Short mmCIF file of C-alpha atoms in Angstrom, two decimals:
data_model
loop_
_atom_site.label_atom_id
_atom_site.label_comp_id
_atom_site.label_asym_id
_atom_site.label_seq_id
_atom_site.Cartn_x
_atom_site.Cartn_y
_atom_site.Cartn_z
CA UNK A 30 0.00 0.00 0.00
CA UNK A 31 1.44 3.36 -0.99
CA UNK A 32 1.68 5.79 1.83
CA UNK A 33 0.48 9.25 0.81
CA UNK A 34 0.50 11.23 4.01
CA UNK A 35 2.28 10.74 7.26
CA UNK A 36 1.72 13.03 10.22
CA UNK A 37 4.27 12.85 13.00
CA UNK A 38 3.91 14.37 16.46
CA UNK A 39 1.70 17.22 15.33
CA UNK A 40 0.96 19.89 17.94
CA UNK A 41 -1.21 22.93 17.39
CA UNK A 42 -1.28 25.67 20.01
CA UNK A 43 -2.22 29.28 20.51
CA UNK A 44 0.52 31.79 19.74
CA UNK A 45 -0.36 33.80 22.83
CA UNK A 46 -0.52 30.81 25.13
CA UNK A 47 1.82 28.19 23.68
CA UNK A 48 1.34 25.80 26.59
CA UNK A 49 -2.34 25.31 25.77
CA UNK A 50 -2.41 22.78 22.97
CA UNK A 51 -5.48 22.33 20.78
CA UNK A 52 -4.00 19.32 19.01
CA UNK A 53 -1.60 17.23 21.09
CA UNK A 54 1.06 14.94 19.71
CA UNK A 55 -1.00 13.48 16.85
CA UNK A 56 0.53 10.93 14.53
CA UNK A 57 -1.17 8.94 11.77
CA UNK A 58 -0.68 7.74 8.21
CA UNK A 59 -2.94 7.71 5.15
CA UNK A 60 -2.56 5.34 2.21
CA UNK A 61 -3.73 5.51 -1.39
CA UNK A 62 -7.22 4.18 -2.06
CA UNK A 63 -8.24 4.24 1.62
CA UNK A 64 -10.71 6.41 3.48
CA UNK A 65 -9.78 7.46 6.99
CA UNK A 66 -12.45 9.10 9.12
CA UNK A 67 -11.64 11.44 11.98
CA UNK A 68 -14.50 11.52 14.48
CA UNK A 69 -14.92 13.56 17.61
CA UNK A 70 -17.09 16.20 19.24
CA UNK A 71 -16.83 19.91 18.50
CA UNK A 72 -13.55 21.27 19.76
CA UNK A 73 -11.78 17.92 19.61
CA UNK A 74 -9.28 19.22 17.04
CA UNK A 75 -10.46 17.32 13.97
CA UNK A 76 -10.82 20.34 11.69
CA UNK A 77 -7.60 21.90 12.99
CA UNK A 78 -5.75 18.74 11.98
CA UNK A 79 -7.10 19.08 8.44
CA UNK A 80 -6.29 22.79 8.25
CA UNK A 81 -2.73 22.13 9.38
CA UNK A 82 -2.21 19.56 6.62
CA UNK A 83 -3.32 22.13 4.05
CA UNK A 84 -1.27 24.90 5.65
CA UNK A 85 -4.35 27.03 6.22
CA UNK A 86 -4.02 27.58 9.98
CA UNK A 87 -5.03 30.99 11.27
CA UNK A 88 -2.02 33.15 12.11
CA UNK A 89 -3.10 33.16 15.76
CA UNK A 90 -2.20 29.48 15.91
CA UNK A 91 1.13 27.79 15.67
CA UNK A 92 1.88 24.20 14.65
CA UNK A 93 4.87 22.00 15.29
CA UNK A 94 5.71 18.50 14.14
CA UNK A 95 5.91 17.05 10.65
CA UNK A 96 3.45 16.56 7.82
CA UNK A 97 5.02 14.35 5.15
CA UNK A 98 3.11 14.35 1.88
CA UNK A 99 4.61 12.02 -0.72
CA UNK A 100 7.89 12.29 1.17
CA UNK A 101 7.96 16.11 1.33
CA UNK A 102 7.60 17.81 4.70
CA UNK A 103 4.84 20.35 4.07
CA UNK A 104 5.68 22.30 7.23
CA UNK A 105 8.99 23.37 5.67
CA UNK A 106 7.44 24.76 2.47
CA UNK A 107 6.85 28.47 1.90
CA UNK A 108 3.50 29.89 0.77
CA UNK A 109 4.38 29.81 -2.92
CA UNK A 110 5.33 26.15 -2.90
CA UNK A 111 2.32 25.29 -0.76
CA UNK A 112 -0.03 27.00 -3.23
CA UNK A 113 1.20 24.65 -5.95
CA UNK A 114 0.25 21.63 -3.87
CA UNK A 115 -3.00 22.91 -2.43
CA UNK A 116 -5.84 22.37 -4.89
CA UNK A 117 -3.62 20.34 -7.22
CA UNK A 118 -2.23 17.45 -5.21
CA UNK A 119 -4.42 17.94 -2.18
CA UNK A 120 -8.11 18.55 -2.84
CA UNK A 121 -10.51 20.00 -0.30
CA UNK A 122 -14.26 19.98 0.29
CA UNK A 123 -15.89 21.93 3.08
CA UNK A 124 -19.14 21.67 4.98
CA UNK A 125 -21.12 24.55 3.59
CA UNK A 126 -21.15 24.61 -0.23
CA UNK A 127 -22.88 28.01 -0.41
CA UNK A 128 -20.12 29.80 1.48
CA UNK A 129 -17.34 28.04 -0.43
CA UNK A 130 -18.65 29.05 -3.86
CA UNK A 131 -18.55 32.59 -5.21
CA UNK A 132 -22.16 33.68 -5.85
CA UNK A 133 -21.34 36.06 -8.72
CA UNK A 134 -19.37 33.62 -10.89
CA UNK A 135 -20.73 30.67 -12.86
CA UNK A 136 -19.83 27.27 -11.48
CA UNK A 137 -18.09 26.38 -14.75
CA UNK A 138 -15.82 29.41 -14.37
CA UNK A 139 -15.00 28.45 -10.78
CA UNK A 140 -14.08 24.89 -11.74
CA UNK A 141 -12.07 26.32 -14.64
CA UNK A 142 -10.03 28.56 -12.34
CA UNK A 143 -8.46 25.53 -10.68
CA UNK A 144 -7.53 24.01 -14.03
CA UNK A 145 -6.06 27.24 -15.40
CA UNK A 146 -4.04 27.90 -12.25
CA UNK A 147 -2.55 24.45 -11.91
CA UNK A 148 -2.63 22.91 -15.39
CA UNK A 149 -2.59 26.02 -17.60
CA UNK A 150 -5.67 24.81 -19.50
CA UNK A 151 -7.41 27.39 -21.75
CA UNK A 152 -10.08 27.71 -24.42
CA UNK A 153 -11.74 24.61 -25.81
CA UNK A 154 -9.54 22.22 -23.84
CA UNK A 155 -10.66 23.90 -20.66
CA UNK A 156 -14.31 23.84 -21.70
CA UNK A 157 -14.34 20.16 -22.49
CA UNK A 158 -12.50 19.31 -19.26
CA UNK A 159 -15.10 21.25 -17.25
CA UNK A 160 -17.86 19.36 -19.06
CA UNK A 161 -16.24 15.99 -18.30
CA UNK A 162 -15.81 16.88 -14.65
CA UNK A 163 -19.44 17.95 -14.28
CA UNK A 164 -20.69 14.75 -15.90
CA UNK A 165 -18.38 12.77 -13.64
CA UNK A 166 -20.05 14.20 -10.54
CA UNK A 167 -23.54 13.72 -11.98
CA UNK A 168 -24.41 17.21 -13.19
CA UNK A 169 -25.43 17.86 -16.83
CA UNK A 170 -22.54 19.60 -18.63
CA UNK A 171 -24.68 22.58 -19.68
CA UNK A 172 -25.06 23.57 -16.01
CA UNK A 173 -21.52 25.02 -16.29
CA UNK A 174 -23.21 28.32 -17.11
CA UNK A 175 -25.35 28.27 -13.96
CA UNK A 176 -24.71 30.40 -10.91
CA UNK A 177 -24.49 28.74 -7.48
CA UNK A 178 -27.91 30.07 -6.41
CA UNK A 179 -29.52 28.25 -9.34
CA UNK A 180 -28.37 24.89 -7.97
CA UNK A 181 -29.68 22.85 -5.05
CA UNK A 182 -27.55 22.18 -1.97
CA UNK A 183 -26.63 18.71 -3.22
CA UNK A 184 -25.68 20.00 -6.68
CA UNK A 185 -23.53 22.73 -5.13
CA UNK A 186 -21.69 20.13 -3.12
CA UNK A 187 -21.23 18.11 -6.33
CA UNK A 188 -19.67 21.23 -7.92
CA UNK A 189 -17.30 21.43 -4.95
CA UNK A 190 -16.41 17.78 -5.49
CA UNK A 191 -15.75 18.47 -9.19
CA UNK A 192 -13.45 21.36 -8.25
CA UNK A 193 -11.57 19.33 -5.68
CA UNK A 194 -10.87 16.41 -8.03
CA UNK A 195 -10.19 18.59 -11.11
CA UNK A 196 -6.42 18.13 -10.88
CA UNK A 197 -6.62 14.49 -9.81
CA UNK A 198 -5.22 14.97 -6.32
CA UNK A 199 -3.48 12.20 -4.43
CA UNK A 200 -5.21 13.25 -1.23
CA UNK A 201 -8.76 14.50 -0.76
CA UNK A 202 -9.69 16.19 2.49
CA UNK A 203 -13.43 16.38 3.16
CA UNK A 204 -14.43 18.35 6.25
CA UNK A 205 -18.04 17.42 7.15
CA UNK A 206 -19.07 17.50 3.46
CA UNK A 207 -22.58 16.13 4.05
CA UNK A 208 -23.54 17.66 7.39
CA UNK A 209 -25.64 20.41 5.81
CA UNK A 210 -27.45 18.05 3.42
CA UNK A 211 -30.65 15.99 3.59
CA UNK A 212 -30.22 12.26 4.22
CA UNK A 213 -31.08 11.13 0.70
CA UNK A 214 -28.70 13.70 -0.81
CA UNK A 215 -26.09 12.76 1.78
CA UNK A 216 -26.30 9.14 0.66
CA UNK A 217 -25.75 10.20 -2.98
CA UNK A 218 -22.72 12.37 -2.17
CA UNK A 219 -21.16 9.61 -0.04
CA UNK A 220 -21.56 7.10 -2.87
CA UNK A 221 -20.07 9.58 -5.33
CA UNK A 222 -17.03 10.27 -3.13
CA UNK A 223 -16.48 6.57 -2.56
CA UNK A 224 -16.61 5.81 -6.30
CA UNK A 225 -14.22 8.64 -7.16
CA UNK A 226 -11.80 7.58 -4.44
CA UNK A 227 -11.71 4.02 -5.80
CA UNK A 228 -11.42 5.06 -9.43
CA UNK A 229 -8.73 7.68 -8.86
CA UNK A 230 -6.92 5.73 -6.11
CA UNK A 231 -6.99 8.76 -3.83
CA UNK A 232 -6.36 8.76 -0.13
CA UNK A 233 -9.37 10.37 1.55
CA UNK A 234 -9.37 12.07 4.93
CA UNK A 235 -13.00 12.40 5.95
CA UNK A 236 -13.95 14.48 8.96
CA UNK A 237 -17.35 13.83 10.50
CA UNK A 238 -19.18 13.53 13.77
CA UNK A 239 -21.74 11.05 12.43
CA UNK A 240 -20.98 7.42 13.25
CA UNK A 241 -23.50 6.27 10.66
CA UNK A 242 -21.47 7.98 7.96
CA UNK A 243 -18.28 6.49 9.40
CA UNK A 244 -19.61 2.97 9.21
CA UNK A 245 -20.70 3.54 5.59
CA UNK A 246 -17.56 5.06 4.16
CA UNK A 247 -14.48 4.46 6.34
CA UNK A 248 -11.68 1.95 6.06
CA UNK A 249 -9.90 3.30 9.11
CA UNK A 250 -11.14 5.42 11.99
CA UNK A 251 -9.36 7.93 14.21
CA UNK A 252 -11.17 9.09 17.36
CA UNK A 253 -10.16 12.45 18.78
CA UNK A 254 -10.96 13.83 22.24
CA UNK A 255 -9.75 17.19 23.52
CA UNK A 256 -7.04 17.44 20.89
CA UNK A 257 -5.66 13.95 21.36
CA UNK A 258 -6.05 10.81 19.29
CA UNK A 259 -7.52 8.39 21.82
CA UNK A 260 -8.02 5.47 19.48
CA UNK A 261 -7.21 4.59 15.89
CA UNK A 262 -7.59 1.46 13.82
CA UNK A 263 -9.59 -0.39 11.19
CA UNK A 264 -13.31 0.52 11.16
CA UNK A 265 -14.58 -2.86 12.31
CA UNK A 266 -12.25 -2.95 15.28
CA UNK A 267 -12.98 0.62 16.47
CA UNK A 268 -16.75 0.48 16.00
CA UNK A 269 -17.40 -3.07 17.17
CA UNK A 270 -14.71 -3.58 19.74
CA UNK A 271 -13.64 -0.17 21.03
CA UNK A 272 -10.79 -0.26 23.54
CA UNK A 273 -10.74 3.27 24.86
CA UNK A 274 -13.37 4.29 27.44
CA UNK A 275 -14.05 7.54 25.56
CA UNK A 276 -14.76 5.70 22.30
CA UNK A 277 -17.09 3.37 24.16
CA UNK A 278 -18.88 6.31 25.80
CA UNK A 279 -19.18 8.15 22.48
CA UNK A 280 -20.67 5.09 20.77
CA UNK A 281 -23.20 4.75 23.62
CA UNK A 282 -24.70 8.15 22.70
CA UNK A 283 -25.39 7.29 19.08
CA UNK A 284 -29.03 6.45 18.39
CA UNK A 285 -29.52 3.29 16.31
CA UNK A 286 -32.03 2.71 13.54
CA UNK A 287 -33.78 -0.09 15.44
CA UNK A 288 -34.34 2.19 18.44
CA UNK A 289 -33.41 -0.63 20.83
CA UNK A 290 -30.30 0.87 22.29
CA UNK A 291 -30.53 2.71 25.61
CA UNK A 292 -28.87 6.06 25.05
CA UNK A 293 -26.25 6.98 27.61
CA UNK A 294 -24.73 10.47 27.63
CA UNK A 295 -20.98 10.72 28.20
CA UNK A 296 -20.06 11.01 31.86
CA UNK A 297 -17.24 13.55 31.53
CA UNK A 298 -16.75 13.67 35.29
CA UNK A 299 -16.11 9.94 35.34
CA UNK A 300 -13.65 10.21 32.46
CA UNK A 301 -11.85 12.95 34.36
CA UNK A 302 -11.67 11.26 37.76
CA UNK A 303 -10.38 8.10 36.15
CA UNK A 304 -7.76 10.21 34.40
CA UNK A 305 -8.63 8.86 31.03
CA UNK A 306 -6.31 10.10 28.34
CA UNK A 307 -4.67 8.77 25.24
CA UNK B 19 -60.53 7.30 21.54
CA UNK B 20 -61.47 10.78 20.45
CA UNK B 21 -61.14 12.32 23.91
CA UNK B 22 -57.44 11.51 24.32
CA UNK B 23 -56.46 13.68 21.36
CA UNK B 24 -55.02 16.94 22.65
CA UNK B 25 -54.03 18.76 19.47
CA UNK B 26 -55.39 18.18 16.02
CA UNK B 27 -54.99 19.77 12.63
CA UNK B 28 -57.68 19.28 10.02
CA UNK B 29 -57.08 19.83 6.31
CA UNK B 30 -54.49 22.57 6.73
CA UNK B 31 -53.57 24.40 3.53
CA UNK B 32 -50.86 27.01 3.29
CA UNK B 33 -49.53 28.46 0.05
CA UNK B 34 -46.63 30.77 -0.48
CA UNK B 35 -46.52 32.95 -3.55
CA UNK B 36 -43.14 33.57 -5.05
CA UNK B 37 -42.11 35.93 -7.79
CA UNK B 38 -40.42 34.21 -10.66
CA UNK B 39 -39.55 34.56 -14.31
CA UNK B 40 -37.65 37.44 -15.84
CA UNK B 41 -37.63 40.50 -13.57
CA UNK B 42 -40.01 38.70 -11.25
CA UNK B 43 -43.12 39.38 -13.34
CA UNK B 44 -44.28 35.81 -13.12
CA UNK B 45 -45.67 34.17 -10.04
CA UNK B 46 -45.34 30.62 -8.83
CA UNK B 47 -47.26 29.12 -5.98
CA UNK B 48 -45.60 26.82 -3.52
CA UNK B 49 -47.80 24.46 -1.59
CA UNK B 50 -46.15 24.47 1.84
CA UNK B 51 -49.06 22.54 3.33
CA UNK B 52 -51.43 20.69 1.07
CA UNK B 53 -54.42 19.27 2.96
CA UNK B 54 -52.50 18.18 6.02
CA UNK B 55 -54.30 16.49 8.92
CA UNK B 56 -52.51 15.23 12.03
CA UNK B 57 -53.58 14.29 15.53
CA UNK B 58 -51.48 14.27 18.70
CA UNK B 59 -52.51 11.97 21.54
CA UNK B 60 -52.12 13.20 25.10
CA UNK B 61 -48.83 12.18 26.70
CA UNK B 62 -47.37 10.85 23.46
CA UNK B 63 -44.82 12.04 20.92
CA UNK B 64 -45.61 12.61 17.28
CA UNK B 65 -42.61 12.98 15.00
CA UNK B 66 -42.85 14.95 11.77
CA UNK B 67 -40.09 13.96 9.37
CA UNK B 68 -39.18 15.08 5.89
CA UNK B 69 -36.42 16.70 3.89
CA UNK B 70 -35.79 20.42 3.70
CA UNK B 71 -38.69 22.15 2.02
CA UNK B 72 -41.17 19.41 2.88
CA UNK B 73 -43.27 21.78 5.00
CA UNK B 74 -42.54 20.32 8.41
CA UNK B 75 -41.56 23.61 10.04
CA UNK B 76 -44.51 25.38 8.41
CA UNK B 77 -46.77 22.77 9.97
CA UNK B 78 -45.25 23.43 13.40
CA UNK B 79 -45.76 27.15 13.07
CA UNK B 80 -49.33 26.78 11.87
CA UNK B 81 -50.17 24.44 14.75
CA UNK B 82 -48.99 27.06 17.21
CA UNK B 83 -50.86 29.84 15.41
CA UNK B 84 -47.56 31.60 14.76
CA UNK B 85 -48.33 31.59 11.05
CA UNK B 86 -51.66 32.25 9.40
CA UNK B 87 -52.88 29.45 7.15
CA UNK B 88 -55.21 29.62 4.15
CA UNK B 89 -57.77 27.04 5.17
CA UNK B 90 -58.36 24.22 7.59
CA UNK B 91 -58.52 24.35 11.35
CA UNK B 92 -56.47 23.56 14.43
CA UNK B 93 -58.22 22.10 17.45
CA UNK B 94 -56.75 22.19 20.94
CA UNK B 95 -58.58 20.01 23.44
CA UNK B 96 -61.38 19.71 20.93
CA UNK B 97 -61.83 23.47 20.46
CA UNK B 98 -61.02 25.26 17.25
CA UNK B 99 -58.39 27.88 17.96
CA UNK B 100 -59.74 30.13 15.21
CA UNK B 101 -63.05 30.49 17.04
CA UNK B 102 -61.50 31.59 20.34
CA UNK B 103 -61.50 35.26 21.32
CA UNK B 104 -58.16 36.88 22.05
CA UNK B 105 -58.35 36.22 25.79
CA UNK B 106 -59.12 32.55 25.38
CA UNK B 107 -56.48 32.25 22.66
CA UNK B 108 -53.87 33.66 25.02
CA UNK B 109 -54.92 31.07 27.56
CA UNK B 110 -54.56 28.33 24.97
CA UNK B 111 -51.17 29.64 23.89
CA UNK B 112 -49.88 29.15 27.42
CA UNK B 113 -50.49 25.47 26.80
CA UNK B 114 -48.74 25.42 23.43
CA UNK B 115 -45.02 26.06 23.71
CA UNK B 116 -42.05 25.66 21.40
CA UNK B 117 -38.40 24.68 21.63
CA UNK B 118 -36.30 25.96 18.75
CA UNK B 119 -33.46 24.47 16.75
CA UNK B 120 -30.66 26.95 17.13
CA UNK B 121 -29.81 27.53 20.79
CA UNK B 122 -27.62 30.46 19.76
CA UNK B 123 -30.24 32.37 17.78
CA UNK B 124 -33.29 31.72 19.94
CA UNK B 125 -32.10 33.37 23.16
CA UNK B 126 -31.83 37.15 23.42
CA UNK B 127 -28.14 37.82 24.14
CA UNK B 128 -28.90 40.98 26.11
CA UNK B 129 -31.30 39.40 28.57
CA UNK B 130 -30.36 37.48 31.69
CA UNK B 131 -31.36 33.84 31.74
CA UNK B 132 -33.74 34.50 34.63
CA UNK B 133 -35.60 37.11 32.59
CA UNK B 134 -35.67 34.93 29.48
CA UNK B 135 -37.29 32.06 31.33
CA UNK B 136 -39.60 34.34 33.34
CA UNK B 137 -40.90 36.23 30.31
CA UNK B 138 -43.75 33.80 29.69
CA UNK B 139 -44.85 34.01 33.32
CA UNK B 140 -44.80 37.78 33.07
CA UNK B 141 -46.84 37.86 29.86
CA UNK B 142 -49.46 35.63 31.41
CA UNK B 143 -49.30 37.59 34.71
CA UNK B 144 -48.61 34.55 36.83
CA UNK B 145 -47.50 35.19 40.42
CA UNK B 146 -45.55 38.11 41.87
CA UNK B 147 -41.85 38.75 41.30
CA UNK B 148 -40.79 36.49 44.13
CA UNK B 149 -42.95 33.56 43.09
CA UNK B 150 -41.79 33.94 39.50
CA UNK B 151 -38.14 33.88 40.53
CA UNK B 152 -38.75 30.78 42.61
CA UNK B 153 -40.51 29.05 39.76
CA UNK B 154 -37.75 29.95 37.30
CA UNK B 155 -35.09 28.64 39.65
CA UNK B 156 -36.93 25.37 40.19
CA UNK B 157 -37.33 24.94 36.44
CA UNK B 158 -33.65 25.64 35.78
CA UNK B 159 -32.67 23.02 38.34
CA UNK B 160 -35.13 20.60 36.82
CA UNK B 161 -33.47 20.90 33.39
CA UNK B 162 -30.02 20.37 34.89
CA UNK B 163 -28.84 23.94 35.40
CA UNK B 164 -28.34 25.85 38.66
CA UNK B 165 -30.61 28.28 40.51
CA UNK B 166 -27.88 30.92 40.50
CA UNK B 167 -27.75 30.79 36.68
CA UNK B 168 -30.66 33.30 36.57
CA UNK B 169 -28.09 36.09 36.81
CA UNK B 170 -26.02 34.92 33.85
CA UNK B 171 -26.26 35.79 30.16
CA UNK B 172 -26.74 33.24 27.35
CA UNK B 173 -23.17 33.58 26.04
CA UNK B 174 -21.85 32.14 29.30
CA UNK B 175 -23.37 28.76 28.42
CA UNK B 176 -22.46 25.97 26.00
CA UNK B 177 -24.78 24.89 23.19
CA UNK B 178 -26.30 22.05 25.21
CA UNK B 179 -26.86 24.27 28.23
CA UNK B 180 -28.51 26.89 26.04
CA UNK B 181 -30.87 24.26 24.71
CA UNK B 182 -31.71 23.44 28.35
CA UNK B 183 -32.53 27.13 28.87
CA UNK B 184 -34.82 26.99 25.84
CA UNK B 185 -36.54 23.94 27.30
CA UNK B 186 -36.92 25.65 30.69
CA UNK B 187 -38.49 28.67 28.97
CA UNK B 188 -41.02 26.44 27.22
CA UNK B 189 -41.87 24.35 30.28
CA UNK B 190 -42.07 27.00 32.99
CA UNK B 191 -45.67 27.68 31.94
CA UNK B 192 -46.55 24.01 32.47
CA UNK B 193 -47.90 23.60 28.94
CA UNK B 194 -49.84 20.65 27.59
CA UNK B 195 -48.15 20.53 24.20
CA UNK B 196 -44.54 21.31 23.31
CA UNK B 197 -43.48 21.59 19.68
CA UNK B 198 -39.77 20.80 19.35
CA UNK B 199 -38.40 22.04 16.02
CA UNK B 200 -35.16 20.13 15.39
CA UNK B 201 -34.15 20.52 19.05
CA UNK B 202 -31.00 18.40 18.80
CA UNK B 203 -29.73 18.82 15.26
CA UNK B 204 -27.30 21.61 16.16
CA UNK B 205 -25.77 19.59 19.00
CA UNK B 206 -22.93 17.10 19.36
CA UNK B 207 -24.02 13.50 19.61
CA UNK B 208 -23.16 13.23 23.33
CA UNK B 209 -25.11 16.41 24.11
CA UNK B 210 -27.91 15.18 21.84
CA UNK B 211 -28.26 12.07 24.00
CA UNK B 212 -28.47 14.21 27.16
CA UNK B 213 -31.20 16.45 25.73
CA UNK B 214 -33.23 13.52 24.36
CA UNK B 215 -33.17 11.82 27.76
CA UNK B 216 -34.10 15.09 29.49
CA UNK B 217 -37.07 15.61 27.16
CA UNK B 218 -38.22 12.05 27.79
CA UNK B 219 -38.06 12.30 31.58
CA UNK B 220 -39.82 15.69 31.55
CA UNK B 221 -42.55 14.20 29.39
CA UNK B 222 -43.24 11.50 31.95
CA UNK B 223 -43.09 13.85 34.90
CA UNK B 224 -45.28 16.63 33.49
CA UNK B 225 -47.46 14.45 31.23
CA UNK B 226 -46.40 16.46 28.17
CA UNK B 227 -47.34 15.80 24.58
CA UNK B 228 -44.62 16.47 22.02
CA UNK B 229 -44.61 17.28 18.36
CA UNK B 230 -41.07 16.49 17.36
CA UNK B 231 -39.85 17.90 14.07
CA UNK B 232 -36.68 16.35 12.75
CA UNK B 233 -34.87 15.11 9.70
CA UNK B 234 -32.90 12.51 11.66
CA UNK B 235 -34.69 9.19 11.38
CA UNK B 236 -32.48 7.56 13.99
CA UNK B 237 -33.66 10.09 16.57
CA UNK B 238 -37.31 9.50 15.59
CA UNK B 239 -37.09 5.84 16.48
CA UNK B 240 -35.83 6.76 19.95
CA UNK B 241 -38.33 9.45 20.90
CA UNK B 242 -41.56 9.06 18.96
CA UNK B 243 -44.65 6.90 19.31
CA UNK B 244 -46.21 7.93 16.04
CA UNK B 245 -44.82 9.62 12.97
CA UNK B 246 -45.83 11.61 9.92
CA UNK B 247 -43.69 11.57 6.79
CA UNK B 248 -43.97 14.72 4.67
CA UNK B 249 -42.84 15.49 1.16
CA UNK B 250 -43.53 18.69 -0.76
CA UNK B 251 -46.25 19.84 1.62
CA UNK B 252 -48.18 16.57 1.55
CA UNK B 253 -48.38 13.77 4.08
CA UNK B 254 -46.94 10.71 2.42
CA UNK B 255 -47.43 8.25 5.23
CA UNK B 256 -48.44 8.31 8.87
CA UNK B 257 -48.86 5.86 11.69
CA UNK B 258 -47.10 3.96 14.44
CA UNK B 259 -43.31 4.41 14.36
CA UNK B 260 -42.40 0.74 14.66
CA UNK B 261 -44.90 -0.29 12.00
CA UNK B 262 -43.59 2.27 9.52
CA UNK B 263 -39.95 1.34 10.14
CA UNK B 264 -40.68 -2.34 9.75
CA UNK B 265 -42.90 -2.12 6.71
CA UNK B 266 -43.00 1.27 5.02
CA UNK B 267 -45.87 1.39 2.55
CA UNK B 268 -44.74 4.26 0.33
CA UNK B 269 -41.67 4.30 -1.87
CA UNK B 270 -40.72 7.77 -0.58
CA UNK B 271 -40.63 6.49 2.99
CA UNK B 272 -38.61 3.48 1.87
CA UNK B 273 -36.07 5.76 0.16
CA UNK B 274 -35.77 7.90 3.28
CA UNK B 275 -35.24 4.90 5.52
CA UNK B 276 -32.72 3.41 3.11
CA UNK B 277 -30.71 6.64 3.13
CA UNK B 278 -30.06 6.53 6.89
CA UNK B 279 -26.30 6.16 7.16
CA UNK B 280 -24.73 3.22 8.95
CA UNK B 281 -26.79 0.35 7.54
CA UNK B 282 -24.36 -1.11 5.04
#
């Protein structure tokens, strides 16, 4: 299995208060053709981890550690070099498609921008590539001339997917891409992402808080709690035989389709008194 | 049993007109509610599910008389709300309360928690200042907050705690019916479990009837006794939750159930 990304001892902290770490000593690896899900509650550091990989951390935060992408340590690159990788070799999809798309430009133009910037495509070549990409994500090619407000939420997210895979990235980072969507649309987008990942042999880093989504799409699962990775492993092992008390507690809160499970909120006080940590 | 039905909607119709076409000269009509009839039994929970735009929130608002509707009627304890005079309607409103989705948007940031929760008591002129304070403090403790929280402002609380404040505000009037519009969809799964359990125990204690609006079909199975599936303003299917999950009759319901993640 080809290793695409390797994160080693990643720390993210506040510049003003460097002792307070928001991500603590995280290490994990991603391989081609595999989907890894990061799950955790709000504030657990899952989005910060993704932002650090892409080099998009706010300047109030400071990261240390290493992010090896295809053997290159991304933390040593300057902005110019990073811009060449971002969008080309690493694709990104965010939660809210309406805020990620520019409302005054057609979606075709916005997909085209990526291709012009990274591949230098122009004219007819660009047009036909945009058409292929749109068809690939299940949107009729003539919708290239539509503006984002003329598309539904699901279609907008499909446009975002088209943009993110335009340059055939080796790594796709999806930060809660289906959280804002209806369940039926969510199911479609998940299937689409899974197909694309298999066909293009991408590594996918999928951030979510929904265990249902995890069990549908993940190969591997990473559980984060208060900035630390508390458990990581193959999906079956983490979901069916969790080892860490926090993972167990988190799984106990998830309602099941059968409605048989007795929901049990996380007892944070218990976790604290028993000094549970990674 | 007709007498056990506490809130009922009969043949509700609500249309929105929208400008369309070039320069907005055209007009299209959207059927937000198209002949919708539902009945809520006392002490039970009725879930209304559907995708965005299906009309579920419009239904909630019409039931509470927060929105005018075009035709149909809403009956509370067998009486049509449209026929009540303003005094009687106010009395009925005390019994119909709502918990909103977004705990950040639904609390006034410039009011203290004590005043937010007491507002309903004030509007309905219940008790003097001292009695109201006592009642508010008891309610806050009942939903898992502290009596001294009356002095704090909403921003000093987390999302889950804010949702508890919203629940306290709805329940302090000891209503019969509470409409919960997506009360847990903005919350983390651990906080979601806390709020669902709180709503359940309050229901038992105060003999509440809930209308529970949600798009999360896993949550429905855990809280509801009966459910209504809506699509494009129409009721597609309704009945007992377990029956519908086990053998959905309509293809739309089947598609919805199939789309629940985590079943592969």
